PDB file of C-alpha atoms in Angstrom:
ATOM      1  CA  UNK H   1    -122.643  87.250 -11.110  1.00  0.00           C
ATOM      2  CA  UNK H   2    -124.417  90.613 -11.698  1.00  0.00           C
ATOM      3  CA  UNK H   3    -127.666  89.299 -11.278  1.00  0.00           C
ATOM      4  CA  UNK H   4    -126.742  87.225  -7.936  1.00  0.00           C
ATOM      5  CA  UNK H   5    -125.307  90.428  -6.588  1.00  0.00           C
ATOM      6  CA  UNK H   6    -128.377  92.453  -7.207  1.00  0.00           C
ATOM      7  CA  UNK H   7    -130.739  89.770  -5.858  1.00  0.00           C
ATOM      8  CA  UNK H   8    -128.662  90.344  -2.589  1.00  0.00           C
ATOM      9  CA  UNK H   9    -129.122  94.252  -2.430  1.00  0.00           C
ATOM     10  CA  UNK H  10    -131.862  95.553  -0.487  1.00  0.00           C
ATOM     11  CA  UNK H  11    -133.301  97.907  -3.308  1.00  0.00           C
ATOM     12  CA  UNK H  12    -132.471  98.013  -7.118  1.00  0.00           C
ATOM     13  CA  UNK H  13    -129.428  99.916  -8.153  1.00  0.00           C
ATOM     14  CA  UNK H  14    -128.203 101.343 -11.483  1.00  0.00           C
ATOM     15  CA  UNK H  15    -125.946  98.904 -13.345  1.00  0.00           C
ATOM     16  CA  UNK H  16    -122.815 100.198 -15.372  1.00  0.00           C
ATOM     17  CA  UNK H  17    -120.466  98.123 -17.355  1.00  0.00           C
ATOM     18  CA  UNK H  18    -116.611  98.379 -17.799  1.00  0.00           C
ATOM     19  CA  UNK H  19    -115.493  96.014 -20.282  1.00  0.00           C
ATOM     20  CA  UNK H  20    -111.957  94.928 -19.677  1.00  0.00           C
ATOM     21  CA  UNK H  21    -109.609  91.994 -20.536  1.00  0.00           C
ATOM     22  CA  UNK H  22    -105.807  91.294 -20.119  1.00  0.00           C
ATOM     23  CA  UNK H  23    -103.755  91.429 -23.326  1.00  0.00           C
ATOM     24  CA  UNK H  24    -102.067  88.111 -23.525  1.00  0.00           C
ATOM     25  CA  UNK H  25     -98.501  89.203 -24.252  1.00  0.00           C
ATOM     26  CA  UNK H  26     -98.123  92.244 -21.920  1.00  0.00           C
ATOM     27  CA  UNK H  27    -100.504  90.942 -19.347  1.00  0.00           C
ATOM     28  CA  UNK H  28    -101.874  94.545 -19.390  1.00  0.00           C
ATOM     29  CA  UNK H  29    -105.496  95.485 -18.869  1.00  0.00           C
ATOM     30  CA  UNK H  30    -107.341  96.763 -22.159  1.00  0.00           C
ATOM     31  CA  UNK H  31    -110.610  98.670 -21.623  1.00  0.00           C
ATOM     32  CA  UNK H  32    -112.834  97.877 -24.641  1.00  0.00           C
ATOM     33  CA  UNK H  33    -116.207  99.085 -23.232  1.00  0.00           C
ATOM     34  CA  UNK H  34    -117.257 101.952 -20.681  1.00  0.00           C
ATOM     35  CA  UNK H  35    -120.887 102.943 -20.403  1.00  0.00           C
ATOM     36  CA  UNK H  36    -120.419 105.237 -17.244  1.00  0.00           C
ATOM     37  CA  UNK H  37    -122.448 108.395 -17.667  1.00  0.00           C
ATOM     38  CA  UNK H  38    -120.326 111.459 -18.759  1.00  0.00           C
ATOM     39  CA  UNK H  39    -119.711 114.216 -16.253  1.00  0.00           C
ATOM     40  CA  UNK H  40    -117.092 116.777 -15.684  1.00  0.00           C
ATOM     41  CA  UNK H  41    -114.670 116.676 -12.826  1.00  0.00           C
ATOM     42  CA  UNK H  42    -116.068 119.012  -9.840  1.00  0.00           C
ATOM     43  CA  UNK H  43    -119.166 119.271 -11.372  1.00  0.00           C
ATOM     44  CA  UNK H  44    -122.497 118.395  -9.414  1.00  0.00           C
ATOM     45  CA  UNK H  45    -123.180 114.776 -10.628  1.00  0.00           C
ATOM     46  CA  UNK H  46    -125.257 111.563  -9.975  1.00  0.00           C
ATOM     47  CA  UNK H  47    -121.812 109.774  -9.126  1.00  0.00           C
ATOM     48  CA  UNK H  48    -122.745 107.322  -6.513  1.00  0.00           C
ATOM     49  CA  UNK H  49    -120.917 106.984  -3.414  1.00  0.00           C
ATOM     50  CA  UNK H  50    -120.315 103.182  -3.653  1.00  0.00           C
ATOM     51  CA  UNK H  51    -119.614 101.028  -6.617  1.00  0.00           C
ATOM     52  CA  UNK H  52    -119.509  97.204  -6.697  1.00  0.00           C
ATOM     53  CA  UNK H  53    -117.022  95.654  -9.293  1.00  0.00           C
ATOM     54  CA  UNK H  54    -118.123  91.958 -10.111  1.00  0.00           C
ATOM     55  CA  UNK H  55    -115.136  90.002 -11.728  1.00  0.00           C
ATOM     56  CA  UNK H  56    -114.948  86.278 -11.374  1.00  0.00           C
ATOM     57  CA  UNK H  57    -111.464  86.160 -11.168  1.00  0.00           C
ATOM     58  CA  UNK H  58    -108.403  88.335  -9.950  1.00  0.00           C
ATOM     59  CA  UNK H  59    -105.156  86.928 -11.051  1.00  0.00           C
ATOM     60  CA  UNK H  60    -102.313  89.375 -11.422  1.00  0.00           C
ATOM     61  CA  UNK H  61    -104.354  92.340 -10.032  1.00  0.00           C
ATOM     62  CA  UNK H  62    -103.851  94.391 -13.120  1.00  0.00           C
ATOM     63  CA  UNK H  63    -107.347  94.421 -14.480  1.00  0.00           C
ATOM     64  CA  UNK H  64    -109.053  95.030 -11.016  1.00  0.00           C
ATOM     65  CA  UNK H  65    -106.576  97.845 -10.313  1.00  0.00           C
ATOM     66  CA  UNK H  66    -107.492  99.470 -13.691  1.00  0.00           C
ATOM     67  CA  UNK H  67    -111.345  99.212 -12.957  1.00  0.00           C
ATOM     68  CA  UNK H  68    -110.622 100.803  -9.348  1.00  0.00           C
ATOM     69  CA  UNK H  69    -108.718 103.583 -11.168  1.00  0.00           C
ATOM     70  CA  UNK H  70    -111.590 104.178 -13.763  1.00  0.00           C
ATOM     71  CA  UNK H  71    -114.282 104.425 -10.864  1.00  0.00           C
ATOM     72  CA  UNK H  72    -111.938 106.483  -8.683  1.00  0.00           C
ATOM     73  CA  UNK H  73    -111.459 108.903 -11.578  1.00  0.00           C
ATOM     74  CA  UNK H  74    -114.974 108.985 -12.101  1.00  0.00           C
ATOM     75  CA  UNK H  75    -115.621 110.159  -8.528  1.00  0.00           C
ATOM     76  CA  UNK H  76    -116.571 106.974  -6.539  1.00  0.00           C
ATOM     77  CA  UNK H  77    -115.601 107.231  -2.871  1.00  0.00           C
ATOM     78  CA  UNK H  78    -115.909 103.452  -1.795  1.00  0.00           C
ATOM     79  CA  UNK H  79    -115.331 100.398  -4.026  1.00  0.00           C
ATOM     80  CA  UNK H  80    -116.113  96.685  -3.142  1.00  0.00           C
ATOM     81  CA  UNK H  81    -114.699  94.396  -5.699  1.00  0.00           C
ATOM     82  CA  UNK H  82    -116.429  90.782  -5.470  1.00  0.00           C
ATOM     83  CA  UNK H  83    -114.566  87.801  -7.032  1.00  0.00           C
ATOM     84  CA  UNK H  84    -114.914  84.102  -6.971  1.00  0.00           C
ATOM     85  CA  UNK H  85    -111.066  83.369  -6.710  1.00  0.00           C
ATOM     86  CA  UNK H  86    -108.114  85.256  -6.459  1.00  0.00           C
ATOM     87  CA  UNK H  87    -104.351  84.774  -6.341  1.00  0.00           C
ATOM     88  CA  UNK H  88    -102.417  86.035  -3.235  1.00  0.00           C
ATOM     89  CA  UNK H  89    -100.368  88.199  -5.394  1.00  0.00           C
ATOM     90  CA  UNK H  90    -103.188  89.693  -7.215  1.00  0.00           C
ATOM     91  CA  UNK H  91    -104.968  90.528  -4.166  1.00  0.00           C
ATOM     92  CA  UNK H  92    -101.673  92.014  -2.374  1.00  0.00           C
ATOM     93  CA  UNK H  93    -101.189  94.207  -5.677  1.00  0.00           C
ATOM     94  CA  UNK H  94    -104.890  95.710  -5.533  1.00  0.00           C
ATOM     95  CA  UNK H  95    -104.765  96.263  -1.920  1.00  0.00           C
ATOM     96  CA  UNK H  96    -101.326  98.044  -1.810  1.00  0.00           C
ATOM     97  CA  UNK H  97    -102.523 100.095  -4.942  1.00  0.00           C
ATOM     98  CA  UNK H  98    -105.802 101.116  -3.255  1.00  0.00           C
ATOM     99  CA  UNK H  99    -105.351 101.099   0.520  1.00  0.00           C
ATOM    100  CA  UNK H 100    -108.250 103.602   0.985  1.00  0.00           C
ATOM    101  CA  UNK H 101    -111.843 103.153   0.084  1.00  0.00           C
ATOM    102  CA  UNK H 102    -111.582  99.784  -1.500  1.00  0.00           C
ATOM    103  CA  UNK H 103    -112.497  96.362  -0.261  1.00  0.00           C
ATOM    104  CA  UNK H 104    -111.793  93.158  -1.847  1.00  0.00           C
ATOM    105  CA  UNK H 105    -114.295  90.161  -1.301  1.00  0.00           C
ATOM    106  CA  UNK H 106    -113.184  86.935  -2.555  1.00  0.00           C
ATOM    107  CA  UNK H 107    -114.401  83.300  -2.282  1.00  0.00           C
ATOM    108  CA  UNK H 108    -111.187  81.698  -2.228  1.00  0.00           C
ATOM    109  CA  UNK H 109    -107.521  82.262  -2.567  1.00  0.00           C
ATOM    110  CA  UNK H 110    -104.829  80.248  -4.592  1.00  0.00           C
ATOM    111  CA  UNK H 111    -101.208  80.842  -3.835  1.00  0.00           C
ATOM    112  CA  UNK H 112     -99.654  81.842  -7.085  1.00  0.00           C
ATOM    113  CA  UNK H 113     -99.860  82.552 -10.812  1.00  0.00           C
ATOM    114  CA  UNK H 114     -97.870  80.746 -13.618  1.00  0.00           C
ATOM    115  CA  UNK H 115     -95.897  82.592 -16.433  1.00  0.00           C
ATOM    116  CA  UNK H 116     -99.005  83.276 -18.242  1.00  0.00           C
ATOM    117  CA  UNK H 117    -100.578  85.141 -15.286  1.00  0.00           C
ATOM    118  CA  UNK H 118    -103.127  82.406 -14.833  1.00  0.00           C
ATOM    119  CA  UNK H 119    -103.897  81.344 -11.155  1.00  0.00           C
ATOM    120  CA  UNK H 120    -102.390  77.904 -10.201  1.00  0.00           C
ATOM    121  CA  UNK H 121    -104.244  75.626  -9.694  1.00  0.00           C
ATOM    122  CA  UNK H 122    -107.094  78.203 -10.565  1.00  0.00           C
ATOM    123  CA  UNK H 123    -110.212  77.501 -12.937  1.00  0.00           C
ATOM    124  CA  UNK H 124    -108.424  78.229 -16.306  1.00  0.00           C
ATOM    125  CA  UNK H 125    -109.222  81.441 -18.515  1.00  0.00           C
ATOM    126  CA  UNK H 126    -112.708  82.471 -17.210  1.00  0.00           C
ATOM    127  CA  UNK H 127    -113.345  84.378 -20.418  1.00  0.00           C
ATOM    128  CA  UNK H 128    -112.972  80.906 -22.372  1.00  0.00           C
ATOM    129  CA  UNK H 129    -115.208  79.097 -19.707  1.00  0.00           C
ATOM    130  CA  UNK H 130    -118.125  81.908 -19.977  1.00  0.00           C
ATOM    131  CA  UNK H 131    -117.872  82.232 -23.838  1.00  0.00           C
ATOM    132  CA  UNK H 132    -117.012  78.690 -24.962  1.00  0.00           C
ATOM    133  CA  UNK H 133    -113.853  79.718 -26.730  1.00  0.00           C
ATOM    134  CA  UNK H 134    -111.646  76.948 -25.357  1.00  0.00           C
ATOM    135  CA  UNK H 135    -108.613  76.182 -27.403  1.00  0.00           C
ATOM    136  CA  UNK H 136    -108.695  79.455 -29.390  1.00  0.00           C
TER     137      UNK H 136
END
C-alpha cells in the first residue's frame, strides 16, 4: 500500500515505519519497530505537518489509535489514515479518540467484529495473508 500511496502523491515524500501488531489474548497494540527520527519536544525539528498512516485493516481501532498517538507525540499536527477495510466500531473508536487533526479514509466498512477482534465478514487476518502464515 505504501508504494501505491506514494504513486498518487504529487512529489516524493519521506517514509518512516511504525511496526505494530495486535496481541492475540489482550487485543492490545504492541509496537515492535519505530524508525521515526529522534528529536526533543519543543526543539526546532523536521517533523512534517502531515503524516499518512497506511494500514490495510482497522478492526478494533486499537492499533490505529496507538499509531496516531505515537505520531501526535512526535509532533505531527495532521494525520490521514488510509485503510482498505474497517469495522464500524473500530472507526468510531478512532474518531472519538482523535476528533481533531485526524482523517480516516477507508475503502469499505463492515458492521462488526467477532470475539477475536476480527472484522465480520471481513478479509481474515491481513498479516496471515501478507506473510503466508495461515494456520499458525
